Structure formats: structure tokens, C-alpha cells
mmCIF file of C-alpha atoms and ligand atoms in Angstrom:
data_model
loop_
_atom_site.group_PDB
_atom_site.id
_atom_site.type_symbol
_atom_site.label_atom_id
_atom_site.label_comp_id
_atom_site.label_asym_id
_atom_site.label_seq_id
_atom_site.Cartn_x
_atom_site.Cartn_y
_atom_site.Cartn_z
ATOM 1 C CA MET A 1 23.809 27.356 12.788
ATOM 2 C CA ASN A 2 25.004 23.598 12.891
ATOM 3 C CA ASN A 3 26.615 21.738 10.049
ATOM 4 C CA THR A 4 23.554 19.669 9.433
ATOM 5 C CA ALA A 5 21.527 22.492 8.557
ATOM 6 C CA GLU A 6 23.775 23.722 5.585
ATOM 7 C CA LYS A 7 23.772 20.056 3.897
ATOM 8 C CA LEU A 8 21.546 18.987 1.372
ATOM 9 C CA GLY A 9 19.004 16.270 2.139
ATOM 10 C CA ILE A 10 18.619 13.461 -0.039
ATOM 11 C CA ILE A 11 15.479 11.030 0.240
ATOM 12 C CA TYR A 12 16.546 7.597 -0.591
ATOM 13 C CA HIS A 13 15.306 4.106 0.173
ATOM 14 C CA PRO A 14 16.812 0.818 -0.873
ATOM 15 C CA ASP A 15 13.180 -0.842 -1.549
ATOM 16 C CA TYR A 16 13.199 1.911 -4.397
ATOM 17 C CA LEU A 17 15.330 -0.387 -6.470
ATOM 18 C CA ILE A 18 12.532 -3.406 -5.828
ATOM 19 C CA HIS A 19 10.248 -1.740 -8.610
ATOM 20 C CA THR A 20 12.425 -2.614 -11.822
ATOM 21 C CA GLN A 21 11.857 -4.491 -15.151
ATOM 22 C CA GLY A 22 14.888 -5.933 -16.928
ATOM 23 C CA TYR A 23 15.868 -3.550 -19.707
ATOM 24 C CA HIS A 24 12.836 -0.944 -19.594
ATOM 25 C CA PRO A 25 14.351 2.768 -19.488
ATOM 26 C CA GLU A 26 12.722 3.345 -16.311
ATOM 27 C CA ARG A 27 14.793 0.973 -13.971
ATOM 28 C CA LYS A 28 16.775 0.574 -10.940
ATOM 29 C CA GLU A 29 20.078 1.036 -12.390
ATOM 30 C CA ARG A 30 18.892 4.870 -12.655
ATOM 31 C CA LEU A 31 19.264 5.481 -8.972
ATOM 32 C CA GLU A 32 22.280 3.024 -8.530
ATOM 33 C CA GLU A 33 24.126 5.013 -10.914
ATOM 34 C CA ILE A 34 23.486 8.228 -9.045
ATOM 35 C CA LEU A 35 24.626 6.739 -5.820
ATOM 36 C CA ASN A 36 27.613 5.486 -7.505
ATOM 37 C CA VAL A 37 28.720 9.040 -8.503
ATOM 38 C CA PHE A 38 28.153 10.261 -4.826
ATOM 39 C CA GLU A 39 30.390 8.070 -3.678
ATOM 40 C CA LYS A 40 33.059 8.197 -6.526
ATOM 41 C CA GLU A 41 32.880 12.188 -6.475
ATOM 42 C CA LYS A 42 33.222 11.924 -2.609
ATOM 43 C CA ILE A 43 30.177 14.282 -1.840
ATOM 44 C CA LEU A 44 28.538 12.309 0.773
ATOM 45 C CA ASP A 45 29.833 14.252 3.682
ATOM 46 C CA LYS A 46 27.820 17.272 1.956
ATOM 47 C CA LEU A 47 24.520 15.356 2.036
ATOM 48 C CA GLU A 48 22.343 14.061 4.849
ATOM 49 C CA MET A 49 20.545 10.795 3.734
ATOM 50 C CA ILE A 50 17.114 10.793 4.581
ATOM 51 C CA THR A 51 15.039 7.500 4.844
ATOM 52 C CA PRO A 52 11.373 8.043 3.730
ATOM 53 C CA GLU A 53 8.246 6.726 5.349
ATOM 54 C CA PRO A 54 5.324 5.522 3.066
ATOM 55 C CA ALA A 55 2.469 7.955 2.189
ATOM 56 C CA ALA A 56 -0.882 7.142 3.879
ATOM 57 C CA VAL A 57 -3.586 6.152 1.393
ATOM 58 C CA GLU A 58 -5.557 9.038 2.574
ATOM 59 C CA ASP A 59 -2.558 11.594 1.404
ATOM 60 C CA ILE A 60 -2.713 9.789 -2.022
ATOM 61 C CA ALA A 61 -6.431 10.177 -2.066
ATOM 62 C CA LEU A 62 -5.714 13.898 -2.014
ATOM 63 C CA VAL A 63 -4.650 13.626 -5.652
ATOM 64 C CA HIS A 64 -6.286 10.014 -6.827
ATOM 65 C CA ASP A 65 -9.437 8.499 -7.217
ATOM 66 C CA LEU A 66 -9.911 5.898 -4.128
ATOM 67 C CA ASN A 67 -10.952 3.290 -6.675
ATOM 68 C CA TYR A 68 -8.173 3.778 -8.830
ATOM 69 C CA ILE A 69 -5.447 3.564 -5.756
ATOM 70 C CA ARG A 70 -7.031 0.054 -4.702
ATOM 71 C CA SER A 71 -6.913 -0.755 -8.229
ATOM 72 C CA VAL A 72 -3.183 -0.419 -8.339
ATOM 73 C CA ASP A 73 -2.924 -2.583 -5.169
ATOM 74 C CA GLU A 74 -5.046 -5.223 -6.597
ATOM 75 C CA ALA A 75 -3.111 -5.201 -9.941
ATOM 76 C CA CYS A 76 0.117 -5.843 -8.078
ATOM 77 C CA ARG A 77 -1.283 -8.799 -6.154
ATOM 78 C CA SER A 78 -2.788 -10.480 -9.397
ATOM 79 C CA ASP A 79 -0.759 -11.579 -12.573
ATOM 80 C CA ARG A 80 -1.048 -8.441 -14.301
ATOM 81 C CA ARG A 81 2.146 -6.848 -15.054
ATOM 82 C CA ASN A 82 1.346 -3.636 -16.827
ATOM 83 C CA LEU A 83 -1.206 -0.850 -15.845
ATOM 84 C CA ASP A 84 -0.763 0.596 -19.284
ATOM 85 C CA MET A 85 1.047 0.377 -22.454
ATOM 86 C CA ASP A 86 4.285 1.765 -21.024
ATOM 87 C CA THR A 87 3.717 1.396 -17.335
ATOM 88 C CA TYR A 88 4.831 -1.957 -15.728
ATOM 89 C CA ILE A 89 4.409 -2.986 -12.341
ATOM 90 C CA VAL A 90 5.990 -5.906 -10.167
ATOM 91 C CA PRO A 91 4.227 -7.505 -7.126
ATOM 92 C CA GLU A 92 5.880 -5.069 -4.608
ATOM 93 C CA SER A 93 5.130 -1.911 -6.978
ATOM 94 C CA TYR A 94 2.123 -0.652 -4.821
ATOM 95 C CA ARG A 95 4.196 -0.619 -1.708
ATOM 96 C CA VAL A 96 7.154 0.873 -3.301
ATOM 97 C CA ALA A 97 4.529 3.598 -4.878
ATOM 98 C CA LEU A 98 3.507 4.490 -1.412
ATOM 99 C CA LEU A 99 7.296 5.006 -0.426
ATOM 100 C CA SER A 100 7.916 6.976 -3.593
ATOM 101 C CA ALA A 101 5.282 9.370 -2.688
ATOM 102 C CA GLY A 102 6.269 9.168 0.967
ATOM 103 C CA GLY A 103 9.625 10.059 -0.123
ATOM 104 C CA ALA A 104 8.195 13.471 -1.447
ATOM 105 C CA LEU A 105 6.062 13.745 1.743
ATOM 106 C CA THR A 106 9.154 13.167 4.130
ATOM 107 C CA GLY A 107 11.037 15.792 2.283
ATOM 108 C CA LEU A 108 8.206 18.183 2.369
ATOM 109 C CA ARG A 109 8.189 17.675 6.112
ATOM 110 C CA ARG A 110 11.869 17.978 6.385
ATOM 111 C CA ILE A 111 12.147 21.416 4.559
ATOM 112 C CA MET A 112 8.994 22.551 6.514
ATOM 113 C CA ASP A 113 11.321 22.120 9.628
ATOM 114 C CA LYS A 114 14.059 23.577 7.662
ATOM 115 C CA ASN A 115 16.187 20.457 8.559
ATOM 116 C CA PRO A 116 17.344 20.982 5.694
ATOM 117 C CA VAL A 117 15.938 23.651 3.581
ATOM 118 C CA LYS A 118 16.630 21.739 0.467
ATOM 119 C CA VAL A 119 16.087 18.420 -0.276
ATOM 120 C CA TYR A 120 16.196 16.147 -3.261
ATOM 121 C CA ALA A 121 13.895 12.983 -3.382
ATOM 122 C CA LEU A 122 15.569 10.339 -5.475
ATOM 123 C CA ASN A 123 11.972 8.506 -5.366
ATOM 124 C CA ARG A 124 10.929 5.817 -7.922
ATOM 125 C CA PRO A 125 8.431 5.337 -9.622
ATOM 126 C CA PRO A 126 8.071 8.690 -11.074
ATOM 127 C CA GLY A 127 4.809 10.642 -10.690
ATOM 128 C CA HIS A 128 4.209 13.511 -13.072
ATOM 129 C CA HIS A 129 2.289 11.578 -15.898
ATOM 130 C CA ALA A 130 0.119 9.874 -13.256
ATOM 131 C CA GLU A 131 -3.626 11.283 -13.825
ATOM 132 C CA TYR A 132 -6.503 11.302 -11.133
ATOM 133 C CA ASP A 133 -7.437 7.718 -12.042
ATOM 134 C CA ARG A 134 -4.967 6.130 -14.283
ATOM 135 C CA ALA A 135 -1.276 5.420 -14.347
ATOM 136 C CA MET A 136 0.783 6.773 -17.357
ATOM 137 C CA GLY A 137 3.984 7.041 -18.571
ATOM 138 C CA PHE A 138 5.920 4.929 -16.017
ATOM 139 C CA CYS A 139 4.415 6.776 -13.465
ATOM 140 C CA LEU A 140 1.961 5.325 -10.720
ATOM 141 C CA PHE A 141 1.003 7.982 -8.151
ATOM 142 C CA ASN A 142 1.829 11.764 -8.701
ATOM 143 C CA ASN A 143 4.312 12.354 -6.139
ATOM 144 C CA ILE A 144 5.026 16.017 -6.484
ATOM 145 C CA ALA A 145 0.944 16.751 -6.892
ATOM 146 C CA ILE A 146 0.523 14.933 -3.499
ATOM 147 C CA ALA A 147 3.415 16.702 -1.650
ATOM 148 C CA ALA A 148 1.683 20.072 -3.055
ATOM 149 C CA GLU A 149 -1.716 18.903 -1.616
ATOM 150 C CA VAL A 150 -0.159 17.799 1.744
ATOM 151 C CA ALA A 151 1.586 21.298 2.148
ATOM 152 C CA LYS A 152 -1.718 23.029 1.501
ATOM 153 C CA ARG A 153 -3.441 20.498 4.216
ATOM 154 C CA ASP A 154 -0.828 20.189 6.911
ATOM 155 C CA TYR A 155 1.034 23.473 6.702
ATOM 156 C CA SER A 156 -1.879 25.712 5.455
ATOM 157 C CA LEU A 157 0.400 27.168 2.324
ATOM 158 C CA LYS A 158 -1.587 29.344 0.058
ATOM 159 C CA LYS A 159 0.971 29.739 -2.651
ATOM 160 C CA ILE A 160 2.994 26.793 -3.986
ATOM 161 C CA ALA A 161 4.937 26.815 -7.403
ATOM 162 C CA ILE A 162 5.768 23.652 -9.371
ATOM 163 C CA VAL A 163 8.368 23.791 -11.908
ATOM 164 C CA ASP A 164 8.650 20.917 -14.005
ATOM 165 C CA TRP A 165 11.920 20.566 -16.200
ATOM 166 C CA ASP A 166 11.482 16.954 -17.121
ATOM 167 C CA VAL A 167 11.679 16.765 -21.127
ATOM 168 C CA HIS A 168 8.046 15.704 -21.132
ATOM 169 C CA HIS A 169 5.011 17.399 -20.158
ATOM 170 C CA GLY A 170 3.753 17.076 -16.492
ATOM 171 C CA ASN A 171 -0.031 16.380 -17.731
ATOM 172 C CA GLY A 172 -0.737 14.807 -14.320
ATOM 173 C CA THR A 173 0.280 17.746 -12.302
ATOM 174 C CA GLN A 174 -1.234 20.269 -14.712
ATOM 175 C CA HIS A 175 -4.654 18.632 -14.490
ATOM 176 C CA THR A 176 -4.507 18.286 -10.701
ATOM 177 C CA PHE A 177 -4.173 22.356 -10.319
ATOM 178 C CA GLU A 178 -5.304 23.511 -13.627
ATOM 179 C CA SER A 179 -8.523 25.104 -11.475
ATOM 180 C CA ASP A 180 -6.419 25.875 -8.446
ATOM 181 C CA PRO A 181 -4.937 29.570 -8.361
ATOM 182 C CA GLY A 182 -3.040 28.429 -5.296
ATOM 183 C CA VAL A 183 -0.752 26.385 -7.155
ATOM 184 C CA LEU A 184 1.244 27.798 -10.189
ATOM 185 C CA PHE A 185 2.527 24.962 -12.662
ATOM 186 C CA ILE A 186 5.520 25.720 -15.084
ATOM 187 C CA SER A 187 6.607 22.965 -17.770
ATOM 188 C CA THR A 188 9.401 23.207 -20.137
ATOM 189 C CA HIS A 189 8.981 20.162 -22.277
ATOM 190 C CA GLN A 190 9.737 18.651 -25.870
ATOM 191 C CA SER A 191 7.247 19.250 -28.355
ATOM 192 C CA PRO A 192 6.232 17.361 -30.361
ATOM 193 C CA ALA A 193 7.003 14.632 -27.942
ATOM 194 C CA TYR A 194 5.033 12.190 -25.546
ATOM 195 C CA PRO A 195 2.616 12.838 -24.108
ATOM 196 C CA GLY A 196 1.444 15.436 -26.543
ATOM 197 C CA THR A 197 -0.342 17.792 -24.108
ATOM 198 C CA GLY A 198 1.183 21.084 -22.801
ATOM 199 C CA ASN A 199 0.615 23.706 -25.523
ATOM 200 C CA VAL A 200 0.951 27.313 -24.923
ATOM 201 C CA HIS A 201 -2.709 27.881 -25.069
ATOM 202 C CA GLU A 202 -3.314 25.589 -22.152
ATOM 203 C CA THR A 203 -3.175 28.392 -19.250
ATOM 204 C CA GLY A 204 -5.522 26.845 -16.649
ATOM 205 C CA ARG A 205 -9.232 26.756 -16.279
ATOM 206 C CA GLY A 206 -11.842 28.917 -14.162
ATOM 207 C CA GLN A 207 -10.051 30.263 -10.992
ATOM 208 C CA GLY A 208 -6.965 28.541 -11.997
ATOM 209 C CA GLU A 209 -6.765 30.577 -15.479
ATOM 210 C CA GLY A 210 -3.339 31.970 -15.702
ATOM 211 C CA TYR A 211 -1.764 29.682 -13.144
ATOM 212 C CA THR A 212 -0.481 27.169 -15.945
ATOM 213 C CA ILE A 213 2.393 27.870 -17.907
ATOM 214 C CA ASN A 214 3.591 25.812 -20.823
ATOM 215 C CA ILE A 215 6.619 26.317 -22.611
ATOM 216 C CA PRO A 216 6.867 23.485 -25.547
ATOM 217 C CA LEU A 217 10.295 23.639 -26.775
ATOM 218 C CA PRO A 218 11.212 22.377 -30.225
ATOM 219 C CA PRO A 219 13.553 19.520 -30.291
ATOM 220 C CA GLY A 220 17.211 20.129 -30.315
ATOM 221 C CA SER A 221 16.676 22.763 -27.833
ATOM 222 C CA GLY A 222 19.570 23.417 -25.317
ATOM 223 C CA ASP A 223 21.267 25.624 -22.512
ATOM 224 C CA ILE A 224 20.682 28.716 -24.607
ATOM 225 C CA GLU A 225 16.957 28.084 -25.146
ATOM 226 C CA TYR A 226 16.307 27.152 -21.382
ATOM 227 C CA ALA A 227 18.339 30.254 -20.226
ATOM 228 C CA LEU A 228 16.359 32.421 -22.444
ATOM 229 C CA PHE A 229 12.870 31.130 -21.044
ATOM 230 C CA PHE A 230 14.229 31.166 -17.689
ATOM 231 C CA LYS A 231 15.040 34.842 -17.805
ATOM 232 C CA GLU A 232 12.202 36.024 -19.887
ATOM 233 C CA ILE A 233 9.317 33.778 -18.465
ATOM 234 C CA ILE A 234 9.884 31.432 -15.791
ATOM 235 C CA ILE A 235 11.857 33.655 -13.061
ATOM 236 C CA PRO A 236 9.640 36.765 -13.743
ATOM 237 C CA VAL A 237 6.666 34.838 -13.361
ATOM 238 C CA ILE A 238 7.769 33.319 -10.050
ATOM 239 C CA ASP A 239 8.767 36.613 -8.722
ATOM 240 C CA GLN A 240 5.296 37.980 -9.258
ATOM 241 C CA PHE A 241 3.666 34.787 -7.779
ATOM 242 C CA LYS A 242 5.824 34.836 -4.675
ATOM 243 C CA PRO A 243 5.349 31.194 -3.764
ATOM 244 C CA GLU A 244 5.782 30.039 -0.102
ATOM 245 C CA LEU A 245 7.290 26.850 -1.328
ATOM 246 C CA LEU A 246 8.968 25.563 -4.517
ATOM 247 C CA LEU A 247 8.701 22.283 -5.923
ATOM 248 C CA ILE A 248 10.581 20.817 -8.906
ATOM 249 C CA SER A 249 9.663 17.951 -10.929
ATOM 250 C CA ALA A 250 13.359 17.208 -11.668
ATOM 251 C CA GLY A 251 13.762 14.569 -14.378
ATOM 252 C CA GLN A 252 16.930 14.543 -16.396
ATOM 253 C CA ASP A 253 15.642 13.579 -19.617
ATOM 254 C CA ALA A 254 16.193 16.882 -21.350
ATOM 255 C CA TYR A 255 20.000 16.068 -21.201
ATOM 256 C CA ARG A 256 21.694 15.811 -24.622
ATOM 257 C CA MET A 257 22.225 12.164 -24.694
ATOM 258 C CA ASP A 258 18.861 10.886 -23.488
ATOM 259 C CA PRO A 259 17.862 7.932 -25.373
ATOM 260 C CA LEU A 260 13.981 8.609 -25.127
ATOM 261 C CA ALA A 261 14.167 12.401 -26.251
ATOM 262 C CA GLY A 262 15.991 14.872 -28.433
ATOM 263 C CA MET A 263 17.136 17.973 -26.445
ATOM 264 C CA GLN A 264 20.517 19.315 -26.183
ATOM 265 C CA LEU A 265 20.834 20.624 -22.383
ATOM 266 C CA THR A 266 24.387 20.153 -20.885
ATOM 267 C CA PHE A 267 25.533 19.900 -17.094
ATOM 268 C CA SER A 268 25.913 23.764 -17.675
ATOM 269 C CA GLY A 269 22.238 23.969 -18.410
ATOM 270 C CA TYR A 270 21.333 22.066 -15.237
ATOM 271 C CA THR A 271 23.473 24.016 -13.455
ATOM 272 C CA MET A 272 21.591 27.461 -14.340
ATOM 273 C CA MET A 273 18.290 26.025 -13.841
ATOM 274 C CA ALA A 274 18.909 24.773 -10.481
ATOM 275 C CA ALA A 275 20.912 27.939 -9.590
ATOM 276 C CA GLU A 276 17.994 30.176 -10.760
ATOM 277 C CA LEU A 277 15.507 28.293 -9.156
ATOM 278 C CA ALA A 278 17.611 28.117 -5.573
ATOM 279 C CA ALA A 279 18.038 31.733 -5.780
ATOM 280 C CA ALA A 280 14.175 32.150 -6.297
ATOM 281 C CA ALA A 281 13.470 29.768 -3.312
ATOM 282 C CA ASP A 282 15.778 31.999 -1.169
ATOM 283 C CA ARG A 283 14.036 35.037 -2.183
ATOM 284 C CA TRP A 284 10.481 33.885 -1.668
ATOM 285 C CA CYS A 285 10.476 30.516 0.457
ATOM 286 C CA SER A 286 13.005 30.996 3.138
ATOM 287 C CA GLY A 287 15.059 28.915 1.174
ATOM 288 C CA ARG A 288 12.313 25.741 1.014
ATOM 289 C CA MET A 289 12.966 23.803 -2.213
ATOM 290 C CA LEU A 290 11.948 20.044 -2.745
ATOM 291 C CA LEU A 291 13.141 18.384 -5.901
ATOM 292 C CA CYS A 292 11.561 15.085 -6.873
ATOM 293 C CA LEU A 293 13.085 12.980 -9.658
ATOM 294 C CA GLU A 294 11.054 12.292 -12.471
ATOM 295 C CA GLY A 295 12.704 10.965 -15.783
ATOM 296 C CA GLY A 296 16.212 10.717 -17.101
ATOM 297 C CA TYR A 297 17.478 7.508 -19.023
ATOM 298 C CA HIS A 298 21.042 7.980 -20.008
ATOM 299 C CA LEU A 299 22.524 6.380 -16.887
ATOM 300 C CA GLU A 300 25.950 8.571 -16.676
ATOM 301 C CA GLY A 301 24.332 11.544 -17.998
ATOM 302 C CA GLN A 302 21.532 11.815 -15.634
ATOM 303 C CA ALA A 303 23.685 10.836 -12.635
ATOM 304 C CA GLY A 304 25.959 13.739 -14.056
ATOM 305 C CA ALA A 305 23.087 15.966 -13.946
ATOM 306 C CA VAL A 306 22.055 15.616 -10.516
ATOM 307 C CA LEU A 307 25.363 16.038 -9.436
ATOM 308 C CA HIS A 308 25.642 19.274 -11.037
ATOM 309 C CA VAL A 309 22.035 20.329 -9.666
ATOM 310 C CA LEU A 310 23.291 19.527 -6.159
ATOM 311 C CA ASN A 311 26.308 21.414 -6.763
ATOM 312 C CA ALA A 312 24.287 24.558 -8.038
ATOM 313 C CA ILE A 313 21.929 24.373 -5.116
ATOM 314 C CA GLY A 314 24.585 23.574 -2.569
ATOM 315 C CA ARG A 315 26.551 26.251 -3.636
ATOM 316 C CA TRP A 316 29.574 23.965 -3.346
ATOM 317 C CA GLY A 317 31.612 25.407 -6.208
ATOM 318 C CA LEU A 318 32.625 22.462 -8.052
ATOM 319 C CA PRO A 319 33.819 22.774 -11.660
ATOM 320 C CA VAL A 320 30.891 22.683 -14.361
ATOM 321 C CA ARG A 321 32.226 20.070 -16.687
ATOM 322 C CA GLU A 322 30.085 20.652 -19.707
ATOM 323 C CA LYS A 323 29.022 23.713 -21.687
ATOM 324 C CA GLY A 324 26.760 23.925 -24.506
ATOM 325 C CA PRO A 325 27.946 25.717 -27.782
ATOM 326 C CA ASP A 326 27.907 29.436 -27.618
ATOM 327 C CA LEU A 327 25.217 30.094 -30.167
ATOM 328 C CA LYS A 328 22.175 32.522 -30.335
ATOM 329 C CA PRO A 329 18.718 30.920 -29.631
ATOM 330 C CA ALA A 330 16.881 29.195 -32.726
ATOM 331 C CA ASP A 331 14.436 31.125 -34.469
ATOM 332 C CA GLN A 332 11.820 28.791 -33.573
ATOM 333 C CA SER A 333 12.548 29.494 -29.983
ATOM 334 C CA LEU A 334 12.410 33.105 -30.478
ATOM 335 C CA ARG A 335 8.884 32.693 -31.920
ATOM 336 C CA LEU A 336 7.834 30.581 -29.226
ATOM 337 C CA LEU A 337 8.886 33.245 -26.857
ATOM 338 C CA GLU A 338 6.910 35.673 -28.357
ATOM 339 C CA ASP A 339 3.634 33.205 -28.354
ATOM 340 C CA VAL A 340 4.248 32.523 -24.899
ATOM 341 C CA ARG A 341 4.652 36.084 -24.072
ATOM 342 C CA SER A 342 1.437 37.359 -25.821
ATOM 343 C CA THR A 343 -0.582 34.320 -24.141
ATOM 344 C CA GLN A 344 0.903 34.834 -20.613
ATOM 345 C CA GLY A 345 1.052 38.712 -20.803
ATOM 346 C CA ARG A 346 -2.689 38.617 -20.212
ATOM 347 C CA TYR A 347 -1.809 37.410 -16.696
ATOM 348 C CA TRP A 348 1.637 38.494 -15.969
ATOM 349 C CA LYS A 349 3.881 41.185 -16.396
ATOM 350 C CA LEU A 350 6.454 39.942 -19.248
HETATM 351 ZN ZN1 ZN B 401 10.258 12.588 -18.625
#
């Protein structure tokens, strides 16, 4: 084994900084702070920095309406500076969005070649809210959904699991795959919160019934509650599904100081989630795991969480710098667990 194979891959392109708007929470400083932390913590020698290629329109069209794709291009060329109430564009946003989806695809190709087996794409704009024919929630194209479709098309994969730990429900991803039994979608998210979808009883449609799992956690949930649902639901379902590939919508906005949400995850919680999923990837996917950045708006908190996620999946053994209070799970979470268990118990042994 050479050294490169043991490194973690990081997808990054300086053009990801071009799509930005002043004090909008989803701005370039999010990535700049992560890169600062890599340097400050002297972990660059553990990482392979990978420059992505842009996605082709035909790749994007596996998930999105061709007319919508064209409309994003046209809107960027026009004077329009918004695609919906919260989703801004700049003149170069279309090109950057192709490069963001391309970041997920470049990561996918690298992990399929096992060079290396685990990659984190620090791609912007994010993707998981983007729907078939519209932008939504800071997202233009659904990067992770496109990666899953390309994995099916180019690598003939039959079973792909997507875990979305961003604090918001991954509505676009769920809707892309809700009728597809080949793609298991599991989302933890705050409820109530934007975008309002993702209740326990959304479990998939038709052939896809049972392959959508929603865990709408009450505000204030933290390390203990996330650990409970990973242990009781998420990992058991993944182990029964036995995916060939694990994709993570890894936004860090459930972090305790995030300005757009109200969760209490600490670096210890991110360490737990990343370690559990990396172990699942090792059990079922020959180690293959692709993470894509989604949200996360507390600059230092997000960057610290990314550092802890890398530390966990790379098994570097750096000390974990934060820990949540040692409490019992909140009663509301225990009731939610019973609700998820009885709903999903029709499809999985839980
Ligand atoms: Zn989010």
C-alpha cells in the first residue's frame, strides 16, 4: 500500500469561492475558514487535495429537467440575481454549480478507483434542497443525487445508501429517489424547521416504499439523541440494506452554535456519526464513502466539525475537543424513536 491510498481525498476548487453574496449565510467564507483550519491544524499532509472537473449537462439531467438546467444558465447571464426567495445567483453561478456537481462526480470516480476510498467534497453551492425543476434553499443542482445516479449509470451499482445529517431535510434528494428501491435515503433533521418536509410517515412510494427514512428531531437535540438514533435505527437499517456505496450529505448546521438552526451537536457528536458511518462503509462498501458539504453557517464551528469528521474517518486519533452534557435522551426523542420504529418496523428489523 502506498501513502496516497491511506490519505483522505478533499475535493476543492478556488472557483467555489466565486459564487458568493456579501453577508448571505451561504458564502465563500465557509470554505475559506475550513482551509484555514486545515493549515492551522497542520493536517495537509494527511489529505490529498483533488481538483474537480465540471459535470456535463447530461449528468445533471439524470436528476433535473433540461429546461430547468437551461433556465439557470440563462438567469445567470441575465440581470436576475435570485432563483427563489433564498437562492441567489451571480453571473458565474451556473458554471460554478456545474463544478460543484462535478466535485461530487470527481469524488465518486476517485473512490470507485479506491484512490483514495474516502473523499470529502468541499463543494459549493450545496445541493440537497434542489428539486427536479427548481432551485431551493441555496441549492442549484442536487450534487449528491447526481453522484448517486452516475454511480448507477457508470458503475452499475444496485444499492446505494445516502445519509443526510444536515440539520435541514434533504427534500430534493428524497424526491429524486422516493420510488427507487436501489437508493436508501436516511435523513436526520430538525423539526419544525425549513423546508417543512421529512416527517416520519414519508417512507417512499411504490417500489421505493420503505427506502426513505426520516428522523425529524426536536429542536435542542444533541449528541445523546443523535447517538440513540444512529444505534437504534440508522446503522441497523444500513446493515440490513448492505449498500455498495455510502454517500453522505454532510452539512454541519446541526452544530450547537449554528445561527440558522437550534440543535446542540458538538464535535463529539460529529465524531460519532462519522466514525459509525465510516465503519459501515468498511463493512459493506469496501471502505468507499463520499461526503458532500451541504449547509453549516457558524464559520469556526463548521470548520471544527469538518476537522473532527476527517479525524474520525481517517482514524487519525486527534483528541476530540468538545463533548455534550452527559444526559439521558429527551422524552420527546424517545417518543420519536418509538414512532420511527413502529413506522419503519414494517420494512426493517428494528
Ligand atoms: Zn442545512
